[in-house]
Short mmCIF file of C-alpha atoms in Angstrom, two decimals:
data_model
loop_
_atom_site.label_atom_id
_atom_site.label_comp_id
_atom_site.label_asym_id
_atom_site.label_seq_id
_atom_site.Cartn_x
_atom_site.Cartn_y
_atom_site.Cartn_z
CA MET A 1 63.48 -75.19 4.76
CA PRO A 2 60.65 -74.64 2.28
CA THR A 3 62.22 -74.37 -1.15
CA VAL A 4 61.23 -71.93 -3.85
CA ARG A 5 59.64 -74.83 -5.74
CA GLU A 6 57.64 -75.88 -2.67
CA ILE A 7 56.34 -72.33 -2.17
CA GLN A 8 55.61 -72.12 -5.91
CA ARG A 9 53.36 -75.17 -5.65
CA ALA A 10 51.60 -74.01 -2.45
CA THR A 11 48.25 -73.12 -3.96
CA GLY A 12 44.99 -74.38 -2.55
CA ASP A 13 46.73 -76.26 0.26
CA GLU A 14 47.76 -75.00 3.69
CA PRO A 15 48.10 -71.19 3.55
CA VAL A 16 51.59 -69.73 3.18
CA THR A 17 52.67 -67.77 6.25
CA MET A 18 55.06 -64.86 5.75
CA LEU A 19 56.41 -62.20 8.11
CA THR A 20 59.04 -59.52 7.87
CA ALA A 21 62.16 -59.56 10.04
CA TYR A 22 65.14 -57.23 10.06
CA ASP A 23 67.53 -58.58 12.72
CA ALA A 24 68.87 -61.91 13.92
CA PRO A 25 66.98 -62.25 17.26
CA THR A 26 63.61 -61.49 15.67
CA ALA A 27 64.32 -63.69 12.66
CA ALA A 28 65.19 -66.62 14.93
CA ILE A 29 61.89 -66.25 16.79
CA VAL A 30 59.92 -66.01 13.54
CA ASP A 31 61.73 -69.05 12.17
CA ASP A 32 61.24 -71.09 15.34
CA ALA A 33 57.52 -70.33 15.18
CA GLY A 34 57.32 -72.16 11.86
CA ILE A 35 56.73 -69.21 9.53
CA ASP A 36 57.27 -70.33 5.92
CA VAL A 37 58.82 -67.17 4.45
CA VAL A 38 60.80 -64.40 6.15
CA LEU A 39 60.81 -61.16 4.18
CA VAL A 40 63.59 -58.65 4.76
CA GLY A 41 61.39 -55.83 3.58
CA ASP A 42 62.33 -52.31 2.65
CA SER A 43 59.69 -51.62 5.31
CA VAL A 44 62.78 -51.63 7.54
CA GLY A 45 62.83 -47.93 6.71
CA ASN A 46 59.55 -47.27 8.50
CA ALA A 47 59.75 -50.04 11.07
CA MET A 48 63.36 -49.75 12.23
CA LEU A 49 65.25 -46.83 10.72
CA GLY A 50 62.94 -43.91 11.51
CA TYR A 51 62.10 -42.96 7.94
CA ASP A 52 58.65 -41.79 6.89
CA SER A 53 58.65 -44.05 3.83
CA THR A 54 60.63 -46.86 2.23
CA LEU A 55 62.23 -44.56 -0.35
CA PRO A 56 65.44 -43.66 1.55
CA VAL A 57 66.36 -47.31 2.19
CA THR A 58 69.60 -48.26 0.43
CA LEU A 59 70.83 -51.53 -1.01
CA ASP A 60 73.62 -51.57 1.58
CA GLN A 61 71.03 -51.38 4.36
CA VAL A 62 68.92 -54.19 2.90
CA ALA A 63 72.04 -56.30 2.38
CA SER A 64 73.14 -55.77 5.99
CA HIS A 65 69.75 -56.66 7.44
CA THR A 66 69.39 -59.62 5.07
CA GLY A 67 72.73 -60.99 6.22
CA ALA A 68 71.64 -60.78 9.86
CA VAL A 69 68.37 -62.54 9.11
CA ALA A 70 69.90 -65.23 6.90
CA ARG A 71 72.46 -66.12 9.58
CA ALA A 72 69.69 -66.63 12.14
CA VAL A 73 67.21 -68.61 10.02
CA ASP A 74 67.41 -72.39 9.69
CA ASP A 75 64.10 -73.37 8.14
CA ALA A 76 62.23 -70.47 6.52
CA LEU A 77 62.76 -69.17 2.99
CA VAL A 78 64.50 -65.78 3.18
CA VAL A 79 63.35 -63.18 0.64
CA ALA A 80 65.05 -59.79 0.33
CA ASP A 81 63.35 -56.67 -0.99
CA MET A 82 65.01 -54.76 -3.79
CA PRO A 83 64.88 -51.15 -2.54
CA PHE A 84 63.88 -48.08 -4.53
CA LEU A 85 66.07 -47.46 -7.61
CA SER A 86 68.23 -50.53 -6.95
CA TYR A 87 66.59 -51.99 -10.07
CA GLY A 88 65.05 -50.63 -13.23
CA THR A 89 67.72 -48.08 -14.10
CA SER A 90 69.59 -50.62 -16.22
CA GLU A 91 69.40 -54.38 -16.61
CA ALA A 92 73.06 -54.87 -15.71
CA THR A 93 72.81 -52.85 -12.50
CA SER A 94 69.54 -54.54 -11.55
CA ILE A 95 71.07 -57.99 -12.00
CA GLU A 96 74.20 -57.05 -10.08
CA ASN A 97 72.19 -55.70 -7.15
CA ALA A 98 69.82 -58.68 -7.02
CA GLY A 99 72.79 -61.02 -7.25
CA ARG A 100 74.48 -59.29 -4.33
CA LEU A 101 71.47 -59.94 -2.07
CA VAL A 102 71.59 -63.64 -2.93
CA LYS A 103 75.32 -64.27 -3.33
CA GLU A 104 76.69 -62.05 -0.55
CA ALA A 105 73.83 -61.44 1.88
CA GLY A 106 72.39 -64.96 1.77
CA ALA A 107 68.83 -64.39 0.55
CA ASN A 108 67.09 -67.30 -1.17
CA ALA A 109 65.11 -64.97 -3.44
CA VAL A 110 64.40 -61.30 -4.12
CA LYS A 111 61.14 -59.37 -4.23
CA LEU A 112 60.45 -56.66 -6.81
CA GLU A 113 57.71 -54.06 -6.59
CA SER A 114 56.38 -54.89 -10.01
CA GLY A 115 54.96 -53.22 -13.07
CA PRO A 116 55.31 -53.37 -16.86
CA HIS A 117 58.98 -52.48 -16.43
CA THR A 118 59.81 -55.57 -14.34
CA VAL A 119 58.45 -58.33 -16.60
CA ASP A 120 61.61 -58.68 -18.70
CA LEU A 121 63.83 -58.22 -15.64
CA THR A 122 61.98 -60.98 -13.79
CA GLU A 123 62.53 -63.33 -16.71
CA ARG A 124 66.23 -62.48 -16.91
CA LEU A 125 66.81 -62.87 -13.17
CA VAL A 126 65.10 -66.26 -13.18
CA GLU A 127 67.22 -67.30 -16.17
CA LEU A 128 70.30 -66.47 -14.10
CA GLY A 129 69.11 -68.49 -11.10
CA ILE A 130 67.75 -65.68 -8.94
CA PRO A 131 64.19 -66.55 -7.83
CA VAL A 132 61.77 -63.60 -7.97
CA MET A 133 58.71 -62.81 -5.87
CA ALA A 134 56.54 -60.22 -7.63
CA HIS A 135 54.55 -57.50 -5.81
CA LEU A 136 51.45 -55.76 -7.19
CA GLY A 137 48.61 -53.63 -5.91
CA LEU A 138 49.84 -51.00 -3.49
CA THR A 139 53.57 -50.62 -4.14
CA PRO A 140 54.96 -48.23 -1.49
CA GLN A 141 57.98 -47.26 -3.58
CA ARG A 142 55.51 -45.40 -5.83
CA VAL A 143 53.97 -43.43 -2.98
CA ASN A 144 54.87 -40.10 -4.62
CA GLN A 145 53.30 -41.20 -7.89
CA VAL A 146 50.05 -42.66 -6.53
CA GLY A 147 49.58 -39.94 -3.91
CA GLY A 148 49.57 -42.01 -0.73
CA TYR A 149 48.99 -45.48 0.64
CA THR A 150 45.53 -45.85 -0.86
CA GLN A 151 43.76 -49.00 -1.98
CA GLN A 152 44.56 -50.01 -5.55
CA GLY A 153 42.54 -51.88 -8.17
CA THR A 154 39.31 -50.13 -7.26
CA THR A 155 38.13 -49.58 -10.85
CA GLU A 156 37.45 -52.21 -13.48
CA ASP A 157 40.37 -51.03 -15.62
CA ALA A 158 42.78 -50.93 -12.68
CA ALA A 159 41.75 -54.39 -11.54
CA ALA A 160 42.18 -55.74 -15.08
CA GLU A 161 45.67 -54.23 -15.24
CA ILE A 162 46.66 -55.93 -11.99
CA ARG A 163 45.40 -59.30 -13.24
CA ASP A 164 47.23 -58.86 -16.55
CA LEU A 165 50.49 -57.89 -14.87
CA ALA A 166 50.16 -60.79 -12.44
CA GLU A 167 49.82 -63.22 -15.34
CA GLN A 168 52.75 -61.64 -17.17
CA HIS A 169 55.00 -62.01 -14.13
CA GLU A 170 53.93 -65.61 -13.63
CA ALA A 171 54.79 -66.27 -17.27
CA ALA A 172 58.15 -64.54 -16.76
CA GLY A 173 58.97 -67.03 -13.99
CA ALA A 174 58.00 -65.37 -10.71
CA PHE A 175 57.47 -68.09 -8.10
CA SER A 176 54.90 -66.15 -6.06
CA LEU A 177 53.12 -62.81 -5.87
CA VAL A 178 52.50 -60.40 -3.00
CA LEU A 179 49.23 -58.55 -3.54
CA GLU A 180 48.81 -55.51 -1.30
CA HIS A 181 45.78 -53.40 -0.35
CA VAL A 182 43.33 -54.29 -3.09
CA PRO A 183 39.61 -55.13 -2.87
CA ASP A 184 38.88 -58.69 -1.74
CA GLU A 185 37.19 -59.57 -5.02
CA VAL A 186 40.21 -58.42 -7.03
CA ALA A 187 42.51 -60.55 -4.90
CA ALA A 188 40.20 -63.54 -5.30
CA SER A 189 40.16 -63.06 -9.07
CA VAL A 190 43.96 -62.84 -9.30
CA THR A 191 44.39 -65.86 -7.04
CA GLU A 192 42.02 -67.86 -9.23
CA ALA A 193 43.86 -66.81 -12.37
CA LEU A 194 47.36 -67.80 -11.25
CA ASP A 195 49.04 -71.15 -10.68
CA ILE A 196 51.64 -69.58 -8.36
CA PRO A 197 50.65 -68.61 -4.80
CA VAL A 198 49.25 -65.16 -4.12
CA ILE A 199 50.23 -63.87 -0.69
CA GLY A 200 47.96 -61.10 0.47
CA ILE A 201 48.36 -58.10 2.72
CA GLY A 202 45.17 -56.13 2.99
CA ALA A 203 43.74 -58.30 0.22
CA GLY A 204 41.15 -60.40 2.02
CA SER A 205 41.06 -64.08 2.88
CA GLU A 206 40.81 -65.68 -0.58
CA THR A 207 44.55 -65.59 -1.29
CA ASP A 208 46.99 -68.48 -0.85
CA GLY A 209 48.70 -66.91 2.16
CA GLN A 210 49.23 -63.78 4.23
CA VAL A 211 52.12 -61.44 5.04
CA LEU A 212 52.41 -58.70 7.65
CA VAL A 213 55.11 -56.47 9.08
CA VAL A 214 56.45 -58.07 12.25
CA THR A 215 56.39 -54.87 14.31
CA ASP A 216 52.65 -54.58 13.58
CA VAL A 217 52.07 -58.20 14.62
CA LEU A 218 54.03 -57.77 17.86
CA GLY A 219 52.33 -54.51 18.81
CA LEU A 220 55.52 -52.48 18.55
CA SER A 221 54.25 -50.01 15.97
CA GLU A 222 52.84 -46.69 17.10
CA SER A 223 49.99 -47.20 14.64
CA VAL A 224 48.88 -50.25 12.71
CA PRO A 225 47.53 -50.07 9.14
CA PRO A 226 43.79 -50.72 8.85
CA PHE A 227 44.42 -54.03 7.11
CA ALA A 228 46.88 -55.32 9.73
CA GLU A 229 46.39 -56.60 13.26
CA ALA A 230 48.44 -56.54 16.47
CA PHE A 231 48.65 -60.03 17.94
CA GLY A 232 50.65 -58.88 20.97
CA ASP A 233 51.52 -55.77 23.00
CA MET A 234 55.30 -55.83 23.08
CA ARG A 235 55.49 -52.03 23.16
CA SER A 236 53.88 -51.93 26.62
CA GLU A 237 56.00 -54.84 27.84
CA MET A 238 59.20 -53.13 26.71
CA GLU A 239 58.17 -49.83 28.29
CA GLU A 240 57.49 -51.61 31.58
CA ALA A 241 60.83 -53.46 31.47
CA VAL A 242 62.84 -50.32 30.71
CA ALA A 243 61.03 -48.38 33.45
CA ALA A 244 61.66 -51.21 35.91
CA TYR A 245 65.38 -51.15 35.07
CA ARG A 246 65.51 -47.37 35.52
CA ASP A 247 63.78 -47.61 38.91
CA ALA A 248 66.05 -50.43 40.07
CA VAL A 249 69.18 -48.46 39.24
CA GLU A 250 67.84 -45.29 40.85
CA ASP A 251 66.76 -46.98 44.10
CA GLY A 252 69.89 -49.15 44.34
CA SER A 253 68.18 -52.52 44.08
CA PHE A 254 70.23 -53.29 40.94
CA PRO A 255 72.88 -54.46 40.81
#
């Protein structure tokens, strides 16, 4: 299993590979394929639970899915997302919720959608032994505030703020950073500025690794974001298998 320290030092070497997973069978496949980091993302809301955003996802739901993933993974580092309002309301509650994902659900680390408000929390969690992956750029939990899933860091001031926050979170002890949907040159600049790995999603090729949502990779999503790619067509294969089962039952060939 890659350790937090090994991921933390993975800059400029072989790229870090990271995929989401939300259930045991998928997590086992992702792990067997040699993916370095499995993220139990709050994207479970869109990908698996039928929500239009990540906002309705609860801590109980993330904990349940994290437990399923952690039980199925032997080698990859398991990172659990802290869902909307499970952190930031108070330090004590934030620590308790992050601790639950590690202590009870079996995550190796937690991911925070980051901002000025998470610098001190990151430092405190790390002090307590809870590794933190930061997340800047497009942060979907702020969809109502930013007005949609638009590219971030597109002005000089916005790009400078992302770089500054990235450096602050590195200084606070974050072992890696997810950087989502920013211009390639901004991602390259942040990657150059940090000693911890920057894992991009919609952030170009100059980062230290890449992360995608597994349903997008497998071709299960009805639509794929412009910065993602389907590497399979599991949706069509599943439709064909279900239709074949239906036909077999109806014509008596099964059982």
